[in-house]
Coordinates of C-alpha atoms and ligand atoms in Angstrom, one line a residue:
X1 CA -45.9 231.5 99.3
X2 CA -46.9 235.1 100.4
X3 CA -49.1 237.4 98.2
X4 CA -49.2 240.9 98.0
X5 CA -52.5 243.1 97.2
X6 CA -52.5 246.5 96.5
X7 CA -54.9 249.2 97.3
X8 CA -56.7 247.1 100.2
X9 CA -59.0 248.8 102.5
X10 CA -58.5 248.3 106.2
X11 CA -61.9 249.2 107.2
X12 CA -62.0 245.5 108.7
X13 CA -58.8 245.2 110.3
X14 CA -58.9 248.1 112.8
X15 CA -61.2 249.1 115.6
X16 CA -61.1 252.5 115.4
X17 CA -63.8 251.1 112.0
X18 CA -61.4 253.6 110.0
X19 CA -61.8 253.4 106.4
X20 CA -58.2 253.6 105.0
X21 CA -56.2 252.1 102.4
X22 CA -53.0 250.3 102.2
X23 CA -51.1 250.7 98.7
X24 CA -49.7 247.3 99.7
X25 CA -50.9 244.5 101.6
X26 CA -50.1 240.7 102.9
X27 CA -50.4 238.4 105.3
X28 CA -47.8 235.9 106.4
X29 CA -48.8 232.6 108.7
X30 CA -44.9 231.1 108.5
X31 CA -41.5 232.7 109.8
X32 CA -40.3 231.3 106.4
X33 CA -42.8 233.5 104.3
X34 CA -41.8 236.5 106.7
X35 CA -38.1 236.1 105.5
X36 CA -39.4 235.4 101.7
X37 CA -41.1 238.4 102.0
X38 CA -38.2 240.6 103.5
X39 CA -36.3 239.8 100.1
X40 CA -39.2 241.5 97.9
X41 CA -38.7 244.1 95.9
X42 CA -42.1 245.7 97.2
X43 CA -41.0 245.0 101.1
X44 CA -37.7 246.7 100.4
X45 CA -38.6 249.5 98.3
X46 CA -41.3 250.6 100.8
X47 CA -42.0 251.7 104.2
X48 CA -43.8 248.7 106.3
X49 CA -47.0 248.3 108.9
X50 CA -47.0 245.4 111.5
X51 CA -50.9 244.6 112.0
X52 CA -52.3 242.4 114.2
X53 CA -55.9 243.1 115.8
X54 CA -55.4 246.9 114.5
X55 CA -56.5 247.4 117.8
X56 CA -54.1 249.6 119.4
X57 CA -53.6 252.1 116.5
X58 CA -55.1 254.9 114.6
X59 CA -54.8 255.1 111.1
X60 CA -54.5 258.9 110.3
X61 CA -55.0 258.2 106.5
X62 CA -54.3 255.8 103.8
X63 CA -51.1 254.2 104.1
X64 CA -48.4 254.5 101.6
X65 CA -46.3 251.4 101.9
X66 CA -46.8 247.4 102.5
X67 CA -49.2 246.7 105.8
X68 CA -48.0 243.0 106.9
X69 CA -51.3 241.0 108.7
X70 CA -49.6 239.0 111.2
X71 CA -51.7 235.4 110.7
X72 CA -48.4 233.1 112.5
X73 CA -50.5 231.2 114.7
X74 CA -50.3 228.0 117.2
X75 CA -49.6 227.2 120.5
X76 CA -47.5 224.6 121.9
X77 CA -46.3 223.1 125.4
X78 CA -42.7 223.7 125.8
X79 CA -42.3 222.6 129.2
X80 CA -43.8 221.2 132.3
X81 CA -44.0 220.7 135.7
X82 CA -46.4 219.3 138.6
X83 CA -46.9 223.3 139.6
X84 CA -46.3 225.1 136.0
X85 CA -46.6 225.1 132.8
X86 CA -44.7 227.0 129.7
X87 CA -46.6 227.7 126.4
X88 CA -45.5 229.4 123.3
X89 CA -48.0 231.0 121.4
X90 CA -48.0 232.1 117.6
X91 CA -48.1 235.7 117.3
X92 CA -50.7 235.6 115.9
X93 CA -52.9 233.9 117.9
X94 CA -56.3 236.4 119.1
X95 CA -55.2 237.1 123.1
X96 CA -58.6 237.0 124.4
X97 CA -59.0 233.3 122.9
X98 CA -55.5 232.4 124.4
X99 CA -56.4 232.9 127.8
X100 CA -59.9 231.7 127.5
X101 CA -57.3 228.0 126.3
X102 CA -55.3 228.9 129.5
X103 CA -58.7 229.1 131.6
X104 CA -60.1 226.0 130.3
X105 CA -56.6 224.3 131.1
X106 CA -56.5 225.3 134.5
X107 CA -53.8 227.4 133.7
X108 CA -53.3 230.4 136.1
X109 CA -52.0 233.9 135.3
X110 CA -53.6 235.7 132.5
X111 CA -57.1 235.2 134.0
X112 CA -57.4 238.9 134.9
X113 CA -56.8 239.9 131.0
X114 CA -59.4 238.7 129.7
X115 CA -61.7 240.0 127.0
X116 CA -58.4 242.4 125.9
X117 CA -58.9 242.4 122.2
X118 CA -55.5 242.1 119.8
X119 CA -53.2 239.4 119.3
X120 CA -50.2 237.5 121.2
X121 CA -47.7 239.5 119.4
X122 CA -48.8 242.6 120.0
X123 CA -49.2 242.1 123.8
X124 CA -45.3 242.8 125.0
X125 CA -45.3 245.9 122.3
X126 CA -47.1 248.1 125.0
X127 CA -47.1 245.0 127.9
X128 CA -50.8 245.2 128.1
X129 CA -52.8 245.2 131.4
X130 CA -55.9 245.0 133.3
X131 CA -57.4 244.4 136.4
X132 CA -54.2 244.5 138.5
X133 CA -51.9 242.4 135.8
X134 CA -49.4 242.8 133.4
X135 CA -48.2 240.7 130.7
X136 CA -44.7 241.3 132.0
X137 CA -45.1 239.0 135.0
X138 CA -46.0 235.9 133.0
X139 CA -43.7 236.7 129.6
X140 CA -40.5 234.5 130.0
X141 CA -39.3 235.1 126.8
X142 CA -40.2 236.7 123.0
X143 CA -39.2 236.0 119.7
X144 CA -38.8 238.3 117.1
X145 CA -37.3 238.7 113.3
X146 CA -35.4 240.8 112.7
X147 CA -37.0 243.5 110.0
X148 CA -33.7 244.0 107.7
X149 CA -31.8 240.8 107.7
X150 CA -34.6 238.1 109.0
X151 CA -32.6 236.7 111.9
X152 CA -34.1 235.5 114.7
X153 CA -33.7 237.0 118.2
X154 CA -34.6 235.7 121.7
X155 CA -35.6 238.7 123.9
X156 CA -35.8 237.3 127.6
X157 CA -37.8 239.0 129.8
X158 CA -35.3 241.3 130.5
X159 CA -34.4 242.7 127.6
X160 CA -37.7 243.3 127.1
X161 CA -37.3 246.5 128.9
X162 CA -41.3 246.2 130.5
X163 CA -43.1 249.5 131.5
X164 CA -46.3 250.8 132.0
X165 CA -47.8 250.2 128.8
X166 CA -44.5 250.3 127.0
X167 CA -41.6 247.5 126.2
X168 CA -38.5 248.4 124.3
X169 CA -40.2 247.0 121.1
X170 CA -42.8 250.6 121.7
X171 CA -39.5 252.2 122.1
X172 CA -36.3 252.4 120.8
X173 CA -36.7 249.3 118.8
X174 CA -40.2 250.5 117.1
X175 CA -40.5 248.8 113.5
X176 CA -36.8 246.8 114.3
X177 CA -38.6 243.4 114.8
X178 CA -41.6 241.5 114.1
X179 CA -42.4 239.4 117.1
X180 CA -43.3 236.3 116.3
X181 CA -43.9 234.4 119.3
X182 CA -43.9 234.5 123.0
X183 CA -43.7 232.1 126.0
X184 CA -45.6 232.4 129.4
X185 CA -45.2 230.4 132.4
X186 CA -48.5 229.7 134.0
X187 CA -49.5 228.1 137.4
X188 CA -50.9 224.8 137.1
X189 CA -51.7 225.1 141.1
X190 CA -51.9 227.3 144.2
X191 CA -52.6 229.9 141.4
X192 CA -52.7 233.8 142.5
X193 CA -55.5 235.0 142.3
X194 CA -55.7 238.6 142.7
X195 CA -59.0 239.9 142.9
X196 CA -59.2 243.1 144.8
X197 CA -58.8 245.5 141.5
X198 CA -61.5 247.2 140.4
X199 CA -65.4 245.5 141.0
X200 CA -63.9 241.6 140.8
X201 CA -64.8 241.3 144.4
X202 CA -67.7 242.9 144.3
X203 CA -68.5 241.1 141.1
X204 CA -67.5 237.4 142.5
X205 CA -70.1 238.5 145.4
X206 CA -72.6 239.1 143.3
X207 CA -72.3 236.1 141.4
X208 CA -72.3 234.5 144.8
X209 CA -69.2 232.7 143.2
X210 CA -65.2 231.5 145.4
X211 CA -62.4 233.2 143.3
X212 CA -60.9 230.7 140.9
X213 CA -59.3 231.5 137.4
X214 CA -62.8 230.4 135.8
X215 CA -64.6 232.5 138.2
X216 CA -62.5 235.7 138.0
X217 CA -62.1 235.5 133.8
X218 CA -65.8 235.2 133.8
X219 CA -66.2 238.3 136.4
X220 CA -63.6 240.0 134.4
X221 CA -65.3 239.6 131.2
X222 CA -68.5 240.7 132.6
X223 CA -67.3 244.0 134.1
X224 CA -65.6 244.7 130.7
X225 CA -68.9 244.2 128.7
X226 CA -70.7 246.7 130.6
X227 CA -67.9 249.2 130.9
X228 CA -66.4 249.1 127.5
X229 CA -67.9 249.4 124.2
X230 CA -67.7 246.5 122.0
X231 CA -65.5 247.4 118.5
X232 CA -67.9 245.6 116.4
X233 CA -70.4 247.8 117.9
X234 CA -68.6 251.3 117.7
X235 CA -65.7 252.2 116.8
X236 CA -62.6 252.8 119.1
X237 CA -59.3 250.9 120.8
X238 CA -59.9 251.4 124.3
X239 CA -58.0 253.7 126.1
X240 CA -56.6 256.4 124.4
X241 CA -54.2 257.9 126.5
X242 CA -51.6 256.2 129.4
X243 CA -52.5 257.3 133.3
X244 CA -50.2 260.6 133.4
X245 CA -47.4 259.9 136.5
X246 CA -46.8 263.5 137.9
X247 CA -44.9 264.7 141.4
X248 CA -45.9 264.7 144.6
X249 CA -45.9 268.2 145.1
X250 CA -47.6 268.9 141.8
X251 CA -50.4 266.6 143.0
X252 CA -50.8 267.8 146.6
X253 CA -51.0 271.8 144.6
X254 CA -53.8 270.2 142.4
X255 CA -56.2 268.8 145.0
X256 CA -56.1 272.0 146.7
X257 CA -58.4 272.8 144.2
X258 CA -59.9 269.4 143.5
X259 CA -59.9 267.7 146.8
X260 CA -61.4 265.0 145.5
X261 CA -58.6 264.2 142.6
X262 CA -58.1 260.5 143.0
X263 CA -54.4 259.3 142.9
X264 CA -52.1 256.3 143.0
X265 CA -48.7 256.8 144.9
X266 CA -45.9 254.8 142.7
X267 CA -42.2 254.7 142.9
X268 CA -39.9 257.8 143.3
X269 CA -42.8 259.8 144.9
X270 CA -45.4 259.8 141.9
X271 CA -48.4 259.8 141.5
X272 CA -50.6 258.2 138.7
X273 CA -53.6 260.0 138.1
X274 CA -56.4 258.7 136.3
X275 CA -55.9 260.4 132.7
X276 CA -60.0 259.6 132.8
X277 CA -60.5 262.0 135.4
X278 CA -58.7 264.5 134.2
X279 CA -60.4 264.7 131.0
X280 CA -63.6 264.4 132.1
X281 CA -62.9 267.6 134.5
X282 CA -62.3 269.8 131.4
X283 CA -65.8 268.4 130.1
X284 CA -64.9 266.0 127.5
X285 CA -66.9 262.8 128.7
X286 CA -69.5 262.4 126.3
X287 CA -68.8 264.9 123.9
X288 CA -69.3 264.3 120.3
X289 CA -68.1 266.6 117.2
X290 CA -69.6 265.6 114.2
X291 CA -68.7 261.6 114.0
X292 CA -66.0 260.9 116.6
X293 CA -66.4 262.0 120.2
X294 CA -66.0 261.1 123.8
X295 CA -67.4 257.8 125.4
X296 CA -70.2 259.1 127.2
X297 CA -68.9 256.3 130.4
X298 CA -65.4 256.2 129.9
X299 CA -64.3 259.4 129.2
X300 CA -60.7 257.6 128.5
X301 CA -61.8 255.8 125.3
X302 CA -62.3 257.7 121.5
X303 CA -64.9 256.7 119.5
X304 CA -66.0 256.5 115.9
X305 CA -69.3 256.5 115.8
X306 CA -69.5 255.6 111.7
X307 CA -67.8 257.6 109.0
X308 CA -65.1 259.6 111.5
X309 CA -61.6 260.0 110.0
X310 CA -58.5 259.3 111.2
X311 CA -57.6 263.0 111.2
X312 CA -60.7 263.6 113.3
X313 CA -59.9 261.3 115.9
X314 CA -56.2 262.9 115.8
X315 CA -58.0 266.1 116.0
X316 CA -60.2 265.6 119.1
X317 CA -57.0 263.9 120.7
X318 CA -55.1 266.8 119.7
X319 CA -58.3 269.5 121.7
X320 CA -58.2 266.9 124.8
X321 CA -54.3 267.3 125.4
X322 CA -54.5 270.7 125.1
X323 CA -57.3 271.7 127.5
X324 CA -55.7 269.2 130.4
X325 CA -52.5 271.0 130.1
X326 CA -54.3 274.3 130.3
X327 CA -56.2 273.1 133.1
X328 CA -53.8 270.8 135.0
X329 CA -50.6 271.7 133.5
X330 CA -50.5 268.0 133.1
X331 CA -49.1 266.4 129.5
X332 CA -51.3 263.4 128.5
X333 CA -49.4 260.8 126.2
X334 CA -51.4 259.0 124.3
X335 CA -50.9 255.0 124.9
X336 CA -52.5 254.2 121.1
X337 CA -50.2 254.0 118.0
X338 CA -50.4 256.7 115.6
X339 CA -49.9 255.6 111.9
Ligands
FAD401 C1 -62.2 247.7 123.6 C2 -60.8 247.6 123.9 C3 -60.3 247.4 125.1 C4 -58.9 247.3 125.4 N1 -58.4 247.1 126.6 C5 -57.1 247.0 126.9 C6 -56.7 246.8 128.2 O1 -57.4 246.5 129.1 N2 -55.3 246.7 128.4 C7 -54.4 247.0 127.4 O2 -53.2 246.9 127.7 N3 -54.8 247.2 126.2 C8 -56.2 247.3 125.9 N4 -56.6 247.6 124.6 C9 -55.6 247.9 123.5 C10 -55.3 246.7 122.6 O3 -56.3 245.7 122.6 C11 -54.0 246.0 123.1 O4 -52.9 246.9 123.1 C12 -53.6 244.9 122.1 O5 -52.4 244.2 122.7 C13 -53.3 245.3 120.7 O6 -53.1 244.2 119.9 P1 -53.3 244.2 118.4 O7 -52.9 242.9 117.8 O8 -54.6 244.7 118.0 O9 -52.2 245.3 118.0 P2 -52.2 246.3 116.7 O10 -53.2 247.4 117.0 O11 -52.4 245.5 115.5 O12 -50.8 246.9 116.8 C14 -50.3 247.7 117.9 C15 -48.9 248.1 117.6 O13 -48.0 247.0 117.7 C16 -47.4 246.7 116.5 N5 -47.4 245.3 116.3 C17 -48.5 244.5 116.3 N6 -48.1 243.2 116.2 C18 -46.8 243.2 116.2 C19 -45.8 242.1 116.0 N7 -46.2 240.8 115.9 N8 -44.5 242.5 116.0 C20 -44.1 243.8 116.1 N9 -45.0 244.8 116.2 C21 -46.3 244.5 116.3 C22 -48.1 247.5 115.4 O14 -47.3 247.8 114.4 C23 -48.6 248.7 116.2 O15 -47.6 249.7 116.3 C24 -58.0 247.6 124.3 C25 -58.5 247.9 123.0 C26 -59.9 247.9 122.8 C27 -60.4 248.1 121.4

């Protein structure tokens, strides 16, 4: 039986700590209350919100229509073998406490993605990834409702249409479906463990520990606390904008001028540059105006430091694209929703 609140404040269910309100609010923990809901009046006589962590959006005011708290939650085996294993998770189901089951499972894969705040659900919307990994090369398949008639689809992999932090769901099907489960495969054994991104090495060395899922996810969660800042802490949802992909020839014109530009050469003769760099270059990193600013380590992650507005954030986003297209001639996207 779903219930419907009005005038609800999401302070606690984003990040960003942005103090908006929904004119309508609900939760749904059932595919069945997601389909009773979809024959409201309130449902179809206003524009709707998919939540789930509220951690990769920004709420640029208070929002006029029904915001829909995805609380489906659950996981299950659907299939195994001596050398895998395939779970389907709830949608709803917090990521980081997924993997942390997988990793106490022995369950290889996710390992590297530790500590990502959010939920299941929302991790094929931008096919999240750290640390060398994607969600894209464990997904097997993801089920969604459909948002107007409350069919269910099977998306396989596939259909999926995986990017760099996009998925078609980010795409041309934004606001079409409500995932409401997906399914991984996972190693049970000879798992891949891949740790020669960033400082897991290093990190593992350290520790004096020999790479194993346990070992990396603990590396991996260290190296995030002392980079990142926690949400609960201050404000923000990690990165702000996607790692621009540019041309060669733009790039080798650029570090003419910047020798020491770092890139990344990926297909078609790009180059992914660090968008962190290149806002840091034009003097962002650490830069605060009034309540929202710059991270003063990460110059890639916006941050609320208490009573910052939406519009603030959108603001500063707003300076930051403009001065690395001035500078670089470079056109940042920004990988965060914007409500
Ligand atoms: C400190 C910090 C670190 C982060 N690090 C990383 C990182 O390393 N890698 C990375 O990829 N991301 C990272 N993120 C971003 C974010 O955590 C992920 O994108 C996460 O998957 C978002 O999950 P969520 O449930 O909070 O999504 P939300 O913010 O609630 O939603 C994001 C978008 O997905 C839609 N959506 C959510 N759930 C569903 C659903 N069930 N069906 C359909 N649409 C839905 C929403 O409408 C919205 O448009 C980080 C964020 C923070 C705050």
């Amino acid at each position: 039986m779903i219930r419907i609140q009005e005038h609800v404040d999401l302070f606690p269910y984003n990040t960003f700590k942005i103090a908006a309100k929904a004119r309508y609010f609900t939760s749904v923990t059932t595919v069945a209350d997601l389909r009773e809901l979809i024959n409201h009046p309130v449902y179809k006589q206003h524009k709707h919100l998919i939540m789930g962590g509220g951690s990769n959006m920004l709420l640029t005011g208070d929002y006029d229509g029904l915001v829909i708290k995805n609380d489906l939650r659950g996981i299950e085996t659907v299939s195994e073998n001596d050398s895998t294993v395939t779970l389907k998770a709830g949608a709803g189901e917090p990521w980081h406490a997924f993997v942390i089951f997988c990793v106490t499972n022995n369950y290889g894969g996710v390992e590297n993605l530790s500590l990502i705040p959010g939920t299941i659900g929302a991790a094929p919307m931008q096919n999240i990834g750290a640390y060398g990994v994607e969600v894209k090369d464990l997904i097997k398949t993801v089920e969604a409702v459909d948002t107007s008639s409350g069919e269910m689809h099977v998306f396989t992999n596939a259909e999926c249409e995986f990017g760099y932090r996009e998925s078609v769901f980010k795409r041309k099907l934004k606001g079409k479906y409500f995932i409401s489960s997906v399914t991984l495969t996972l190693t049970k054994k000879n798992h891949v463990l891949n740790t020669s991104y960033g400082a897991i090495q290093q990190t593992l060395d350290q520790q004096q520990s020999v790479p194993s899922i346990k070992s990396i996810s603990d590396a991996v969660i260290a190296i995030r606390q002392q980079k990142l800042p926690d949400p609960k802490v201050i404000g923000n949802a990690g990165s702000f904008f996607k790692n621009p992909t540019i041309d060669q020839s733009q790039y080798e014109s650029i570090k003419k001028d910047y020798p020491e530009m770092p890139g990344y050469t990926s297909e078609n003769q790009q180059v992914k540059v660090p968008a962190g760099w290149l806002i840091e270059q034009c003097g962002w990193k650490g830069k605060r105006i009034g309540d929202v600013g710059v991270h003063p380590h990460q110059a890639l992650v916006l941050v609320n430091y208490g009573n910052g507005s939406g519009e603030n954030i959108q603001s500063l986003a707003q300076d930051i694209l403009a001065s690395v297209k001035k500078k670089f001639a470079i056109d940042l996207q920004p990988e965060v929703n914007i409500i």
